[in-house]
Amino acid sequence: MVKKNKKTKIKEKIKDIINSYKTIIYISFMINIILLILLYNTMTSNQIYTFSGEDDYLKIKDGLIILNNDINLLNGNNIEYIYNTDYDIKTYKIGYYVMDGSKLVEIFSSSLEPETEIKLSELVNKFTTLNLSEKDSSKVFFTKYKKKLIEKGLYLVMEAKTKDGKEIVSKVNLNVSKISKH
């Protein structure tokens, strides 16, 4: 009988707590705080950048980088070869890099050793595709380390070797502008 009374008293206290308006207010308040934290995290995790730049060999305009909790995207295909002299090449590498101090850190690159002679201008203007999309969870190309370095310096680097053995190196320091608020 004493055990039943204790159980009954405990049940009644729990019912009183649940039926109390103060409990509902506290729970509602906690849910609102959690939702505000999640919303703030979502808003601040979206980073959008545009970039452009040129040097003696290459010109790039209208590049876009989008980094968020879902997907990371780099769209930088609008590359143009602008040097006066054109070359037949035998090896070619082009890619996007970030700068860590004085060291270039590769985000991603593309390389090619054509079987037949091809002009560098034709390769850059017609066949270079430098688009990248990656789920944020995979973190292969867009690691936390590389994401932090984007604002410090983004580079488009091209290395080519002509059939005569001449090395052509272009390192375009891109002007990066953050267009998202946070």
PDB file of C-alpha atoms in Angstrom:
ATOM      1  CA  MET A   1       0.000   0.000   0.000  1.00  0.00           C
ATOM      2  CA  VAL A   2       2.839   2.375   0.822  1.00  0.00           C
ATOM      3  CA  LYS A   3       4.452   1.608  -2.535  1.00  0.00           C
ATOM      4  CA  LYS A   4       1.238   2.433  -4.368  1.00  0.00           C
ATOM      5  CA  ASN A   5       0.983   5.733  -2.574  1.00  0.00           C
ATOM      6  CA  LYS A   6       4.548   6.645  -3.515  1.00  0.00           C
ATOM      7  CA  LYS A   7       3.950   5.664  -7.145  1.00  0.00           C
ATOM      8  CA  THR A   8       0.717   7.595  -7.202  1.00  0.00           C
ATOM      9  CA  LYS A   9       2.371  10.656  -5.704  1.00  0.00           C
ATOM     10  CA  ILE A  10       5.174  10.508  -8.254  1.00  0.00           C
ATOM     11  CA  LYS A  11       2.684  10.172 -11.115  1.00  0.00           C
ATOM     12  CA  GLU A  12       0.707  13.123  -9.820  1.00  0.00           C
ATOM     13  CA  LYS A  13       3.841  15.279  -9.565  1.00  0.00           C
ATOM     14  CA  ILE A  14       4.825  14.381 -13.138  1.00  0.00           C
ATOM     15  CA  LYS A  15       1.298  15.257 -14.333  1.00  0.00           C
ATOM     16  CA  ASP A  16       1.480  18.574 -12.499  1.00  0.00           C
ATOM     17  CA  ILE A  17       4.841  19.388 -14.098  1.00  0.00           C
ATOM     18  CA  ILE A  18       3.644  18.457 -17.588  1.00  0.00           C
ATOM     19  CA  ASN A  19       0.377  20.367 -17.200  1.00  0.00           C
ATOM     20  CA  SER A  20       2.116  23.460 -15.861  1.00  0.00           C
ATOM     21  CA  TYR A  21       2.343  26.426 -18.221  1.00  0.00           C
ATOM     22  CA  LYS A  22       5.859  27.148 -16.945  1.00  0.00           C
ATOM     23  CA  THR A  23       7.110  23.817 -18.284  1.00  0.00           C
ATOM     24  CA  ILE A  24       5.615  24.527 -21.684  1.00  0.00           C
ATOM     25  CA  ILE A  25       7.244  27.969 -21.727  1.00  0.00           C
ATOM     26  CA  TYR A  26      10.661  26.538 -20.770  1.00  0.00           C
ATOM     27  CA  ILE A  27      10.506  23.809 -23.402  1.00  0.00           C
ATOM     28  CA  SER A  28       9.353  26.291 -26.039  1.00  0.00           C
ATOM     29  CA  PHE A  29      12.160  28.649 -25.087  1.00  0.00           C
ATOM     30  CA  MET A  30      14.778  25.886 -25.407  1.00  0.00           C
ATOM     31  CA  ILE A  31      13.440  24.804 -28.813  1.00  0.00           C
ATOM     32  CA  ASN A  32      13.589  28.406 -30.048  1.00  0.00           C
ATOM     33  CA  ILE A  33      17.199  28.799 -28.901  1.00  0.00           C
ATOM     34  CA  ILE A  34      18.218  25.565 -30.645  1.00  0.00           C
ATOM     35  CA  LEU A  35      16.473  26.646 -33.868  1.00  0.00           C
ATOM     36  CA  LEU A  36      18.142  30.071 -33.771  1.00  0.00           C
ATOM     37  CA  ILE A  37      21.568  28.449 -33.368  1.00  0.00           C
ATOM     38  CA  LEU A  38      20.915  26.108 -36.309  1.00  0.00           C
ATOM     39  CA  LEU A  39      19.657  28.989 -38.471  1.00  0.00           C
ATOM     40  CA  TYR A  40      22.690  31.129 -37.653  1.00  0.00           C
ATOM     41  CA  ASN A  41      25.025  28.232 -38.471  1.00  0.00           C
ATOM     42  CA  THR A  42      23.289  27.671 -41.822  1.00  0.00           C
ATOM     43  CA  MET A  43      23.452  31.364 -42.742  1.00  0.00           C
ATOM     44  CA  THR A  44      27.115  31.790 -41.852  1.00  0.00           C
ATOM     45  CA  SER A  45      28.219  28.590 -43.582  1.00  0.00           C
ATOM     46  CA  ASN A  46      27.234  29.866 -47.064  1.00  0.00           C
ATOM     47  CA  GLN A  47      30.206  31.561 -48.692  1.00  0.00           C
ATOM     48  CA  ILE A  48      30.056  32.815 -52.270  1.00  0.00           C
ATOM     49  CA  TYR A  49      33.051  34.252 -54.119  1.00  0.00           C
ATOM     50  CA  THR A  50      33.624  35.593 -57.617  1.00  0.00           C
ATOM     51  CA  PHE A  51      37.031  35.813 -59.236  1.00  0.00           C
ATOM     52  CA  SER A  52      38.781  37.093 -62.339  1.00  0.00           C
ATOM     53  CA  GLY A  53      42.286  38.012 -63.448  1.00  0.00           C
ATOM     54  CA  GLU A  54      44.887  37.896 -66.190  1.00  0.00           C
ATOM     55  CA  ASP A  55      48.602  37.772 -66.936  1.00  0.00           C
ATOM     56  CA  ASP A  56      50.612  37.643 -70.169  1.00  0.00           C
ATOM     57  CA  TYR A  57      49.260  34.231 -71.227  1.00  0.00           C
ATOM     58  CA  LEU A  58      45.818  33.735 -69.698  1.00  0.00           C
ATOM     59  CA  LYS A  59      42.719  35.732 -68.916  1.00  0.00           C
ATOM     60  CA  ILE A  60      39.863  34.453 -66.787  1.00  0.00           C
ATOM     61  CA  LYS A  61      36.592  36.189 -66.073  1.00  0.00           C
ATOM     62  CA  ASP A  62      33.376  35.345 -64.299  1.00  0.00           C
ATOM     63  CA  GLY A  63      34.649  32.578 -62.014  1.00  0.00           C
ATOM     64  CA  LEU A  64      32.463  31.472 -59.130  1.00  0.00           C
ATOM     65  CA  ILE A  65      33.064  29.550 -55.903  1.00  0.00           C
ATOM     66  CA  ILE A  66      30.208  28.449 -53.660  1.00  0.00           C
ATOM     67  CA  LEU A  67      30.962  26.794 -50.323  1.00  0.00           C
ATOM     68  CA  ASN A  68      28.237  25.616 -47.941  1.00  0.00           C
ATOM     69  CA  ASN A  69      27.219  22.695 -45.709  1.00  0.00           C
ATOM     70  CA  ASP A  70      25.773  20.726 -48.614  1.00  0.00           C
ATOM     71  CA  ILE A  71      27.978  21.183 -51.686  1.00  0.00           C
ATOM     72  CA  ASN A  72      31.152  22.983 -52.718  1.00  0.00           C
ATOM     73  CA  LEU A  73      31.349  24.277 -56.263  1.00  0.00           C
ATOM     74  CA  LEU A  74      34.066  25.924 -58.338  1.00  0.00           C
ATOM     75  CA  ASN A  75      33.053  27.132 -61.790  1.00  0.00           C
ATOM     76  CA  GLY A  76      35.983  28.623 -63.667  1.00  0.00           C
ATOM     77  CA  ASN A  77      35.720  27.631 -67.313  1.00  0.00           C
ATOM     78  CA  ASN A  78      35.822  31.076 -68.864  1.00  0.00           C
ATOM     79  CA  ILE A  79      39.584  30.916 -69.591  1.00  0.00           C
ATOM     80  CA  GLU A  80      41.131  32.590 -72.626  1.00  0.00           C
ATOM     81  CA  TYR A  81      44.644  32.329 -74.100  1.00  0.00           C
ATOM     82  CA  ILE A  82      45.777  35.920 -74.857  1.00  0.00           C
ATOM     83  CA  TYR A  83      49.507  35.669 -75.628  1.00  0.00           C
ATOM     84  CA  ASN A  84      50.603  36.902 -79.089  1.00  0.00           C
ATOM     85  CA  THR A  85      52.636  33.782 -79.936  1.00  0.00           C
ATOM     86  CA  ASP A  86      51.049  30.361 -80.104  1.00  0.00           C
ATOM     87  CA  TYR A  87      52.933  27.112 -79.446  1.00  0.00           C
ATOM     88  CA  ASP A  88      52.608  23.452 -80.339  1.00  0.00           C
ATOM     89  CA  ILE A  89      52.763  21.627 -77.037  1.00  0.00           C
ATOM     90  CA  LYS A  90      53.568  18.137 -75.860  1.00  0.00           C
ATOM     91  CA  THR A  91      52.591  18.393 -72.161  1.00  0.00           C
ATOM     92  CA  TYR A  92      50.083  20.599 -70.421  1.00  0.00           C
ATOM     93  CA  LYS A  93      48.812  21.110 -66.872  1.00  0.00           C
ATOM     94  CA  ILE A  94      46.370  23.708 -65.581  1.00  0.00           C
ATOM     95  CA  GLY A  95      44.673  24.077 -62.225  1.00  0.00           C
ATOM     96  CA  TYR A  96      43.475  26.181 -59.341  1.00  0.00           C
ATOM     97  CA  TYR A  97      45.677  26.719 -56.312  1.00  0.00           C
ATOM     98  CA  VAL A  98      45.565  28.648 -53.041  1.00  0.00           C
ATOM     99  CA  MET A  99      48.547  30.330 -51.441  1.00  0.00           C
ATOM    100  CA  ASP A 100      49.835  29.343 -48.006  1.00  0.00           C
ATOM    101  CA  GLY A 101      52.614  31.810 -47.263  1.00  0.00           C
ATOM    102  CA  SER A 102      54.851  31.412 -50.306  1.00  0.00           C
ATOM    103  CA  LYS A 103      53.733  27.869 -51.140  1.00  0.00           C
ATOM    104  CA  LEU A 104      51.030  26.982 -53.663  1.00  0.00           C
ATOM    105  CA  VAL A 105      48.532  24.362 -52.469  1.00  0.00           C
ATOM    106  CA  GLU A 106      46.552  22.602 -55.203  1.00  0.00           C
ATOM    107  CA  ILE A 107      42.770  22.596 -55.066  1.00  0.00           C
ATOM    108  CA  PHE A 108      42.575  20.595 -58.280  1.00  0.00           C
ATOM    109  CA  SER A 109      44.224  20.434 -61.682  1.00  0.00           C
ATOM    110  CA  SER A 110      43.987  18.811 -65.075  1.00  0.00           C
ATOM    111  CA  SER A 111      46.913  17.552 -67.131  1.00  0.00           C
ATOM    112  CA  LEU A 112      47.265  16.283 -70.663  1.00  0.00           C
ATOM    113  CA  GLU A 113      49.883  14.773 -72.952  1.00  0.00           C
ATOM    114  CA  PRO A 114      48.319  14.984 -76.421  1.00  0.00           C
ATOM    115  CA  GLU A 115      49.176  12.260 -78.916  1.00  0.00           C
ATOM    116  CA  THR A 116      49.169  14.730 -81.811  1.00  0.00           C
ATOM    117  CA  GLU A 117      50.400  18.295 -82.037  1.00  0.00           C
ATOM    118  CA  ILE A 118      47.938  20.816 -80.722  1.00  0.00           C
ATOM    119  CA  LYS A 119      48.179  24.564 -80.321  1.00  0.00           C
ATOM    120  CA  LEU A 120      48.211  25.880 -76.782  1.00  0.00           C
ATOM    121  CA  SER A 121      45.584  28.504 -77.606  1.00  0.00           C
ATOM    122  CA  GLU A 122      43.250  25.857 -79.002  1.00  0.00           C
ATOM    123  CA  LEU A 123      43.702  23.650 -75.955  1.00  0.00           C
ATOM    124  CA  VAL A 124      43.026  26.470 -73.492  1.00  0.00           C
ATOM    125  CA  ASN A 125      40.161  28.095 -75.387  1.00  0.00           C
ATOM    126  CA  LYS A 126      38.281  24.974 -76.511  1.00  0.00           C
ATOM    127  CA  PHE A 127      39.156  21.985 -74.362  1.00  0.00           C
ATOM    128  CA  THR A 128      39.962  23.229 -70.868  1.00  0.00           C
ATOM    129  CA  THR A 129      37.156  22.460 -68.435  1.00  0.00           C
ATOM    130  CA  LEU A 130      37.804  23.404 -64.861  1.00  0.00           C
ATOM    131  CA  ASN A 131      34.482  22.883 -63.119  1.00  0.00           C
ATOM    132  CA  LEU A 132      34.419  21.098 -59.817  1.00  0.00           C
ATOM    133  CA  SER A 133      31.575  20.120 -57.532  1.00  0.00           C
ATOM    134  CA  GLU A 134      31.961  18.103 -54.389  1.00  0.00           C
ATOM    135  CA  LYS A 135      29.753  17.144 -51.475  1.00  0.00           C
ATOM    136  CA  ASP A 136      30.909  18.973 -48.389  1.00  0.00           C
ATOM    137  CA  SER A 137      31.122  15.711 -46.465  1.00  0.00           C
ATOM    138  CA  SER A 138      33.738  14.202 -48.816  1.00  0.00           C
ATOM    139  CA  LYS A 139      36.398  16.936 -48.263  1.00  0.00           C
ATOM    140  CA  VAL A 140      38.754  15.745 -51.001  1.00  0.00           C
ATOM    141  CA  PHE A 141      39.290  19.004 -52.875  1.00  0.00           C
ATOM    142  CA  PHE A 142      37.725  21.568 -50.525  1.00  0.00           C
ATOM    143  CA  THR A 143      39.247  20.787 -47.157  1.00  0.00           C
ATOM    144  CA  LYS A 144      38.765  23.167 -44.239  1.00  0.00           C
ATOM    145  CA  TYR A 145      42.410  24.217 -44.672  1.00  0.00           C
ATOM    146  CA  LYS A 146      41.963  25.121 -48.361  1.00  0.00           C
ATOM    147  CA  LYS A 147      38.662  26.913 -47.737  1.00  0.00           C
ATOM    148  CA  LYS A 148      40.362  29.266 -45.276  1.00  0.00           C
ATOM    149  CA  LEU A 149      43.103  30.078 -47.800  1.00  0.00           C
ATOM    150  CA  ILE A 150      40.771  31.090 -50.656  1.00  0.00           C
ATOM    151  CA  GLU A 151      40.461  34.691 -49.461  1.00  0.00           C
ATOM    152  CA  LYS A 152      44.239  34.973 -48.987  1.00  0.00           C
ATOM    153  CA  GLY A 153      44.984  34.153 -52.610  1.00  0.00           C
ATOM    154  CA  LEU A 154      43.561  32.085 -55.430  1.00  0.00           C
ATOM    155  CA  TYR A 155      45.722  31.288 -58.452  1.00  0.00           C
ATOM    156  CA  LEU A 156      45.215  29.785 -61.873  1.00  0.00           C
ATOM    157  CA  VAL A 157      48.459  28.071 -62.841  1.00  0.00           C
ATOM    158  CA  MET A 158      49.273  26.707 -66.284  1.00  0.00           C
ATOM    159  CA  GLU A 159      52.441  24.789 -67.134  1.00  0.00           C
ATOM    160  CA  ALA A 160      53.138  23.670 -70.685  1.00  0.00           C
ATOM    161  CA  LYS A 161      56.112  22.259 -72.517  1.00  0.00           C
ATOM    162  CA  THR A 162      56.473  22.880 -76.238  1.00  0.00           C
ATOM    163  CA  LYS A 163      57.672  20.284 -78.701  1.00  0.00           C
ATOM    164  CA  ASP A 164      60.946  22.285 -78.808  1.00  0.00           C
ATOM    165  CA  GLY A 165      61.400  21.841 -75.036  1.00  0.00           C
ATOM    166  CA  LYS A 166      60.479  25.411 -74.045  1.00  0.00           C
ATOM    167  CA  GLU A 167      58.599  25.658 -70.745  1.00  0.00           C
ATOM    168  CA  ILE A 168      55.687  28.046 -70.530  1.00  0.00           C
ATOM    169  CA  VAL A 169      54.482  28.936 -67.044  1.00  0.00           C
ATOM    170  CA  SER A 170      51.553  31.188 -66.282  1.00  0.00           C
ATOM    171  CA  LYS A 171      50.591  32.010 -62.695  1.00  0.00           C
ATOM    172  CA  VAL A 172      47.511  34.251 -62.634  1.00  0.00           C
ATOM    173  CA  ASN A 173      46.819  35.874 -59.267  1.00  0.00           C
ATOM    174  CA  LEU A 174      43.029  36.011 -59.282  1.00  0.00           C
ATOM    175  CA  ASN A 175      41.063  38.861 -57.751  1.00  0.00           C
ATOM    176  CA  VAL A 176      38.690  37.178 -55.311  1.00  0.00           C
ATOM    177  CA  SER A 177      35.620  39.029 -54.061  1.00  0.00           C
ATOM    178  CA  LYS A 178      33.340  37.616 -51.395  1.00  0.00           C
ATOM    179  CA  ILE A 179      29.750  38.386 -52.300  1.00  0.00           C
ATOM    180  CA  SER A 180      27.977  36.604 -49.452  1.00  0.00           C
ATOM    181  CA  LYS A 181      27.271  38.490 -46.230  1.00  0.00           C
ATOM    182  CA  HIS A 182      29.014  36.210 -43.737  1.00  0.00           C
TER     183      HIS A 182
END
